[in-house]
Coordinates of N, CA and C in Angstrom, one line a residue:
X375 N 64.1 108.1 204.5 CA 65.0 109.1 204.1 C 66.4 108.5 203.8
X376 N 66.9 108.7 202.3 CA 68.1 107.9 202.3 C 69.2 108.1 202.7
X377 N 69.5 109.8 202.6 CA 70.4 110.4 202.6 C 70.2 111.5 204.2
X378 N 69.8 110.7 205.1 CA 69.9 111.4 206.4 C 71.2 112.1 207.0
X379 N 72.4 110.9 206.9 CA 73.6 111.7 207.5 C 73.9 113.2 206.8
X380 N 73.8 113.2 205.5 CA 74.5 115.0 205.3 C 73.4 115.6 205.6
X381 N 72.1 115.5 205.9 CA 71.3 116.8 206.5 C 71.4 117.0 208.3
X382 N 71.9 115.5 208.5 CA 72.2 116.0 209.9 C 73.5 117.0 210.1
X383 N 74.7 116.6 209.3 CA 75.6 117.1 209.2 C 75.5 118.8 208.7
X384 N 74.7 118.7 208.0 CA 74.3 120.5 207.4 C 73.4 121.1 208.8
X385 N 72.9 120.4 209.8 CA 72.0 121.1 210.8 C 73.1 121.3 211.8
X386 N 73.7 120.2 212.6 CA 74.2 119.9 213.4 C 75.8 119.8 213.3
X387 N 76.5 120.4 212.4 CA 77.8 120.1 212.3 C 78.7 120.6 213.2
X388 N 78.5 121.3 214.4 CA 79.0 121.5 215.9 C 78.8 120.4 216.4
X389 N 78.2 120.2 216.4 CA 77.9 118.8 217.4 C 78.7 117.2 217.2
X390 N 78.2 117.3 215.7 CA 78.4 115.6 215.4 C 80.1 114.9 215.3
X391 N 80.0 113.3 215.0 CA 81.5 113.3 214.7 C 81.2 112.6 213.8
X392 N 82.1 112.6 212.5 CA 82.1 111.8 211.6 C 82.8 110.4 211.4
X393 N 82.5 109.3 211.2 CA 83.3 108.4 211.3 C 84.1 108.5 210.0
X394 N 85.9 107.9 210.0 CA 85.9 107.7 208.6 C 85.7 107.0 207.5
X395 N 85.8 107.4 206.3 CA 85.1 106.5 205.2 C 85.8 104.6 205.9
X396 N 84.7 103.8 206.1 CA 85.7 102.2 205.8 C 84.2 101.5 205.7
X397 N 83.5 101.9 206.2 CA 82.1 101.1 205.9 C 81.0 100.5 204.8
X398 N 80.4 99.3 205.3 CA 80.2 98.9 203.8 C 78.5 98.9 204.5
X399 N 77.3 99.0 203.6 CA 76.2 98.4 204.3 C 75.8 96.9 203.9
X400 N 75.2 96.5 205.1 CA 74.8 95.1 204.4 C 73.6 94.1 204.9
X401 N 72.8 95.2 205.8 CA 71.6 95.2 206.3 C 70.5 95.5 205.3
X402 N 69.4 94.9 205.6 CA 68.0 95.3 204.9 C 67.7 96.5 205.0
X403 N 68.1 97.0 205.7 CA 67.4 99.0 206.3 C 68.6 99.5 206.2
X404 N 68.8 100.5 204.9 CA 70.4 101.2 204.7 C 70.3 102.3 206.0
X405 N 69.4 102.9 206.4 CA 69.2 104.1 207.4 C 69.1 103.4 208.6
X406 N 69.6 103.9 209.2 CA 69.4 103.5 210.9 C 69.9 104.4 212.2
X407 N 69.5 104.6 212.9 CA 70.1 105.1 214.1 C 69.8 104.7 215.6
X408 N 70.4 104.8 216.5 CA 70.1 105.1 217.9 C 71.5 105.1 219.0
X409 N 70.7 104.9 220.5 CA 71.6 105.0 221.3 C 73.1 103.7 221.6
X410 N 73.6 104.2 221.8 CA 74.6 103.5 221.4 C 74.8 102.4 222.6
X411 N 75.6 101.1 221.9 CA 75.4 100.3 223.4 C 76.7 99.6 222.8
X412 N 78.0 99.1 223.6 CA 79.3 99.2 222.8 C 79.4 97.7 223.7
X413 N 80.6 96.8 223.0 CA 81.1 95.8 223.1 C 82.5 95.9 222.2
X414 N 83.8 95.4 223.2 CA 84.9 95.5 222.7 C 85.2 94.3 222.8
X415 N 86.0 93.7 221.7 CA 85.8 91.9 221.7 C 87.2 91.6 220.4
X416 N 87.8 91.1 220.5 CA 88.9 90.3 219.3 C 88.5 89.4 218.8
X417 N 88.0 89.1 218.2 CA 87.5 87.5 217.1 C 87.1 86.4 218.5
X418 N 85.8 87.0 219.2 CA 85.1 86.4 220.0 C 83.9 87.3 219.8
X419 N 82.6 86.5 219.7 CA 81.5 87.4 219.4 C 80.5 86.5 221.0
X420 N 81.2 86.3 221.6 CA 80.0 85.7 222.5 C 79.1 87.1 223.4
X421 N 79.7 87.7 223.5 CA 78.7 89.0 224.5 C 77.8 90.0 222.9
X422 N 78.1 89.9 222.0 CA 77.2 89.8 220.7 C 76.1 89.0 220.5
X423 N 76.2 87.7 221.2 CA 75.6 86.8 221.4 C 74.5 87.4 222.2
X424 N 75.4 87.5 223.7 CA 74.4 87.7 224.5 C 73.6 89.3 224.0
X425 N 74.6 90.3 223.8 CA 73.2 91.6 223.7 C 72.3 92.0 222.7
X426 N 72.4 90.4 221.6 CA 71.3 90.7 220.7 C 70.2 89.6 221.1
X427 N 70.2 89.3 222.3 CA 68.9 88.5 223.4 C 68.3 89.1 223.9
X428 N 68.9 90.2 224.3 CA 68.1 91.6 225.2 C 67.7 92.3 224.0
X429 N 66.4 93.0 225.0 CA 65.7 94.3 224.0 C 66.1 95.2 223.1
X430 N 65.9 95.3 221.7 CA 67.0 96.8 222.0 C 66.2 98.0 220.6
X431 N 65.4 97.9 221.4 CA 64.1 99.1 220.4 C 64.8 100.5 220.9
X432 N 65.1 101.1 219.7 CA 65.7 102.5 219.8 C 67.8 102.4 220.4
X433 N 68.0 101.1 220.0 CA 70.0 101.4 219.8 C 70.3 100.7 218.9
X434 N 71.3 100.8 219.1 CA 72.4 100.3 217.9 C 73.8 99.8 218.7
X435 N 74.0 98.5 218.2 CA 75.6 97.6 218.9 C 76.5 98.4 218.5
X436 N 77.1 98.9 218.6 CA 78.7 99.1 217.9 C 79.5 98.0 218.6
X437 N 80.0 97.3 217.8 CA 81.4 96.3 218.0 C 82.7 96.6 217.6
X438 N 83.8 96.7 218.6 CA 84.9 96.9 218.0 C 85.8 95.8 218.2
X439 N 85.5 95.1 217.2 CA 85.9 93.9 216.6 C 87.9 93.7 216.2
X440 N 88.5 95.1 216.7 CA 89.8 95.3 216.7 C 90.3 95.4 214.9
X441 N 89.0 95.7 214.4 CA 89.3 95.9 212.7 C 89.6 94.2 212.4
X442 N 89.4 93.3 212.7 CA 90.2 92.2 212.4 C 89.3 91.6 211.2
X443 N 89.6 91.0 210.4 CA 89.2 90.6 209.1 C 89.7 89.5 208.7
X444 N 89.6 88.5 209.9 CA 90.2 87.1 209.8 C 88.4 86.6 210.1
X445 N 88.1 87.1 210.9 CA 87.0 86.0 211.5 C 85.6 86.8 211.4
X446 N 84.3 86.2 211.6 CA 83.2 87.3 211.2 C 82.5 87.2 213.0
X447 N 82.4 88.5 213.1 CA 81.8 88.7 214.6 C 80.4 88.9 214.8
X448 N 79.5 88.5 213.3 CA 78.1 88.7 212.7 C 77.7 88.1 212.0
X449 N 76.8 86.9 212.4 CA 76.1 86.2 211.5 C 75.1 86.4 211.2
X450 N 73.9 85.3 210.1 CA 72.9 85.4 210.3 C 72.1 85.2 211.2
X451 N 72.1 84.1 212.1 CA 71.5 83.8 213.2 C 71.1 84.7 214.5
X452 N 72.7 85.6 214.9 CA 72.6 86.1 215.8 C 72.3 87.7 214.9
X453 N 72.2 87.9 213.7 CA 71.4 88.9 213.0 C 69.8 88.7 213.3
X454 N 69.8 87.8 213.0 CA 68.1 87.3 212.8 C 67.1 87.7 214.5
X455 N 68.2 87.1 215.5 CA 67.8 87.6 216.8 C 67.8 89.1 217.1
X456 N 68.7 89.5 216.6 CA 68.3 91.0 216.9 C 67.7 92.0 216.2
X457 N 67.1 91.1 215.2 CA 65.9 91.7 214.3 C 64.7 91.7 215.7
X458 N 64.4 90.0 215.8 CA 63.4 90.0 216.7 C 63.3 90.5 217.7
X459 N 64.5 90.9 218.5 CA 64.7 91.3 220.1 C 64.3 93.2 219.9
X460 N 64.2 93.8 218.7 CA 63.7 95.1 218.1 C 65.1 96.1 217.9
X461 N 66.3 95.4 217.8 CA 67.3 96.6 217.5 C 67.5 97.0 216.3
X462 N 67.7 98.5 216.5 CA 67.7 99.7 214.8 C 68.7 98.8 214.3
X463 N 70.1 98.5 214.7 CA 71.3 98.2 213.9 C 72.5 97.7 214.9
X464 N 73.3 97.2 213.8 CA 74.7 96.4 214.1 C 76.0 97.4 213.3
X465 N 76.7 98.5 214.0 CA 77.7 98.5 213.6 C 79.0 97.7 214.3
X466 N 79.6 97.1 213.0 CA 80.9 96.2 213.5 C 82.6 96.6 212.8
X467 N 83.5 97.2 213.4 CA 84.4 97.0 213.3 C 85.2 96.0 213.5
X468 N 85.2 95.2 212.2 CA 85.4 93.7 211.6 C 84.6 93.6 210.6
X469 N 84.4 91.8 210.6 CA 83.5 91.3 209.9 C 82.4 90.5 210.0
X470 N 81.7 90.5 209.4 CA 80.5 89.8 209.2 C 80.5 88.5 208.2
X471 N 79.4 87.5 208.0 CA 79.3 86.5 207.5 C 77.8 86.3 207.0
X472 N 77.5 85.5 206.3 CA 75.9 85.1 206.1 C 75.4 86.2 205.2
X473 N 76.2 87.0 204.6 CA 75.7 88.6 204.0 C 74.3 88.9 203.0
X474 N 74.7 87.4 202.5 CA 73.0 87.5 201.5 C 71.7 87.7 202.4
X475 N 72.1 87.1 203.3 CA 70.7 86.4 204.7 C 70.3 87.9 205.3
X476 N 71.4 88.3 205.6 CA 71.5 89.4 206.7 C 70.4 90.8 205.6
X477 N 71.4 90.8 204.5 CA 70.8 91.9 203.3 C 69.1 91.6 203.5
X478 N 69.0 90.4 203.8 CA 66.8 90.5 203.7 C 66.3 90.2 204.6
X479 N 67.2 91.2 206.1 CA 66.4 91.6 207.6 C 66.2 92.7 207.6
X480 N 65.2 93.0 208.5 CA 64.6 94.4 208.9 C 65.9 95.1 209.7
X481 N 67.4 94.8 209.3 CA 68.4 95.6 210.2 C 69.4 96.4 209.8
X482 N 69.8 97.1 209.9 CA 70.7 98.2 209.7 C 72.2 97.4 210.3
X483 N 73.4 97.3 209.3 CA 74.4 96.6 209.7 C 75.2 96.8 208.4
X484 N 76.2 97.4 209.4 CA 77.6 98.0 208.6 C 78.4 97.3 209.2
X485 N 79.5 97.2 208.0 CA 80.9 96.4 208.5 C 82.2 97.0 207.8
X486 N 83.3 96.3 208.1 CA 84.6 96.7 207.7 C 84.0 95.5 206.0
X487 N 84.0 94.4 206.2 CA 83.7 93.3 205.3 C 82.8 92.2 205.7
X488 N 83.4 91.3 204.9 CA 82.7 89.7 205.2 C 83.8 88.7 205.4
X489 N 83.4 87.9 205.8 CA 84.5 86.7 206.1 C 84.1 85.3 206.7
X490 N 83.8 84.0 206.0 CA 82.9 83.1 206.3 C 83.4 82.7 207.6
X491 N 84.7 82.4 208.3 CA 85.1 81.9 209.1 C 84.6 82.7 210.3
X492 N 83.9 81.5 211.6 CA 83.0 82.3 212.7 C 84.2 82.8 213.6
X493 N 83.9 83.4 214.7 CA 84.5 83.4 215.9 C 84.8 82.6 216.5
X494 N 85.9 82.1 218.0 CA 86.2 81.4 218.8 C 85.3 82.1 219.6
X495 N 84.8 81.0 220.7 CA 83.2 81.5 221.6 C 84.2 81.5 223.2
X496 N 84.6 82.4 223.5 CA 85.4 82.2 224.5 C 85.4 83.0 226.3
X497 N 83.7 83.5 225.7 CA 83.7 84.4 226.5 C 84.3 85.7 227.1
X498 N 85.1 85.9 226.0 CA 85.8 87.2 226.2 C 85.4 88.7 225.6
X499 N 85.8 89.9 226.1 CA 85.2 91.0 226.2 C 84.9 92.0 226.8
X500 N 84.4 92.9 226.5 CA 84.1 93.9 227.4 C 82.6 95.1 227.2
X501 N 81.2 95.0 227.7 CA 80.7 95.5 227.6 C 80.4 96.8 227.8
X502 N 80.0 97.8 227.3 CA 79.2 99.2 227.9 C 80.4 100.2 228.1
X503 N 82.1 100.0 227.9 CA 82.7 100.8 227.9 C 83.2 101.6 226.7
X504 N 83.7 103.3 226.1 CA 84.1 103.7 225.8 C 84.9 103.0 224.5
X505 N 84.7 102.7 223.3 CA 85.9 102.3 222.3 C 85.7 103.3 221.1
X506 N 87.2 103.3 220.7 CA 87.6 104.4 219.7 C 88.1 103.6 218.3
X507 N 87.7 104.4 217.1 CA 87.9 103.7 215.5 C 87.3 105.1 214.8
X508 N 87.9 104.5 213.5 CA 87.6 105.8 212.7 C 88.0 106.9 212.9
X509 N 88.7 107.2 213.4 CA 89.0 108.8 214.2 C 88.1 109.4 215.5
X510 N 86.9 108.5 215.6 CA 86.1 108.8 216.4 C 85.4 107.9 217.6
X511 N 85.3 108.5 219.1 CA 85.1 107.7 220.2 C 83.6 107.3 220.3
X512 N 83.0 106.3 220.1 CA 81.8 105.8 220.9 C 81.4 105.6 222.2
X513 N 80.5 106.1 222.7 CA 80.3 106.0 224.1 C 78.6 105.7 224.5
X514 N 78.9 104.4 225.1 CA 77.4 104.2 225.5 C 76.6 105.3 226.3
X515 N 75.3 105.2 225.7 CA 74.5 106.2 225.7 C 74.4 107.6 224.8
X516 N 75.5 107.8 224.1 CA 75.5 108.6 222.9 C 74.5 108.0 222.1
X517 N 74.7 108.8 220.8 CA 73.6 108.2 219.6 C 74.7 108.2 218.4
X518 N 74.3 107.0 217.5 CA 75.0 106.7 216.1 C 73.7 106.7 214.9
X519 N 74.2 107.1 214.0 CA 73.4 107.5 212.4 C 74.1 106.9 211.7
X520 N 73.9 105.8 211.0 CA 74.2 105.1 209.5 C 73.4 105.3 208.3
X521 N 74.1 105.7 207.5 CA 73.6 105.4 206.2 C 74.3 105.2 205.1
X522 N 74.0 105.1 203.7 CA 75.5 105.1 203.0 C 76.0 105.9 202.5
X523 N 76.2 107.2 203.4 CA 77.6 108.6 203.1 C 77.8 107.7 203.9
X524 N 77.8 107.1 205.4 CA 78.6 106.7 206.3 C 77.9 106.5 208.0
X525 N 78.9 107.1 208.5 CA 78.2 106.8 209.9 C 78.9 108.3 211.0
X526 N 78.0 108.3 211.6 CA 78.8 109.3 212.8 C 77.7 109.1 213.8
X527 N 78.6 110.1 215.0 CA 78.0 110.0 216.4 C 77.7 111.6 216.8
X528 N 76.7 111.3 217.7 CA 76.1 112.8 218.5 C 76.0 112.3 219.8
X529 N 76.4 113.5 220.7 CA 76.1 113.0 221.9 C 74.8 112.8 222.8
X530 N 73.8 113.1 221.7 CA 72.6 113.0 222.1 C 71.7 112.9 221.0
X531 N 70.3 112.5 221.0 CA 69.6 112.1 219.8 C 69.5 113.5 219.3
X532 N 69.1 113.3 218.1 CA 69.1 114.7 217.1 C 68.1 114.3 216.5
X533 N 67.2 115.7 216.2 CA 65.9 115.9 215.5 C 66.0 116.8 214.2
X534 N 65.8 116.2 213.0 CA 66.1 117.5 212.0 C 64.9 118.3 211.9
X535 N 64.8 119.2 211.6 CA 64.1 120.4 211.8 C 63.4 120.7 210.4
X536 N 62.1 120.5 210.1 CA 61.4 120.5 209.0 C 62.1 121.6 208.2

C-alpha cells in the first residue's frame, strides 16, 4: 500500500500526530511502520550502532540526530545490519550517508538528508527516552507510519478497517 499514511489519517485522525513536512525517503521499502524505540545522540551514532544488533521485527529507530546536517548518523553498513537483525525502519533526524546502498535494502529510512562525513564514535547518548521534532513527541513504545506524504505517530498500533 503506497499511500498508507492518508487512510490512516482519514480513519484515525483523533488519534494520530502528524510529523511536519522535512522528510526525504531513502530506504528500499517506501511504507513502513512499527513500535517505536528512540535514541537521542548529536553527531555520534554509536548506540545506533548498538540497536541495530538487537532484534527488531515489528519497530522502527527514531534518531534525533539534533537535525544536524554536518555529519551522517546512517550508513550502509549499520543499514545493512538492521536489515538482517529484522527492523521495519530507520527514522533519522539528521543525516544519512551510503544513500545509493541503503535505496537497495529491504528498509524503510527517512531522513532530514545525506552527508558523506561519518560520525565521531564517542559513546554518547541517550536510549529509550521521550524526544520531540517536527511538532511532534516520540515515545518508546508508541507506533510510527512512514511513507511518502510523510510520517506520524499513534499511541498504539492501528489497524485500517477494510
Amino acid at each position: 500500500m503506497k499511500d498508507l499514511l492518508p487512510d490512516l489519517c482519514d480513519q484515525f485522525a483523533d488519534v494520530v500526530n502528524v510529523v511536519e513536512p522535512m522528510f526525504a525517503n531513502y530506504g528500499g521499502c517506501d511504507v513502513f511502520g512499527g513500535e517505536i524505540v528512540t535514541i537521542k545522540a548529536f553527531e555520534d551514532n554509536s548506540l545506533v550502532r548498538e540497536q541495530v544488533a538487537q532484534p527488531g521485527k515489528g519497530k522502527v529507530l527514531v534518531v534525533d540526530g539534533g537535525g544536524s546536517m554536518r555529519r551522517a548518523m546512517l550508513g550502509d553498513m549499520l543499514a545493512e545490519k538492521a536489515t538482517d537483525n529484522g527492523w521495519e525502519g530507520i527514522i533519522i533526524y539528521g543525516c544519512i550517508r551510503d544513500c545509493v546502498a541503503i535505496g537497495e535494502l529491504e528498509l524503510g529510512v527517512q531522513a532530514l538528508g545525506t552527508h558523506p562525513m561519518p560520525t565521531k564514535k564517542q559513546g554518547v547518548g541517550e536510549l529509550n527516552i521521550d524526544v520531540t521534532f517536527g511538532g511532534v513527541t516520540f515515545r518508546p513504545g508508541e507506533y510510527v507510519y512512514a511513507d511518502d506524504n510523510g510520517v506520524l505517530v499513534a499511541p498504539h498500533k492501528l489497524e485500517l478497517a477494510n
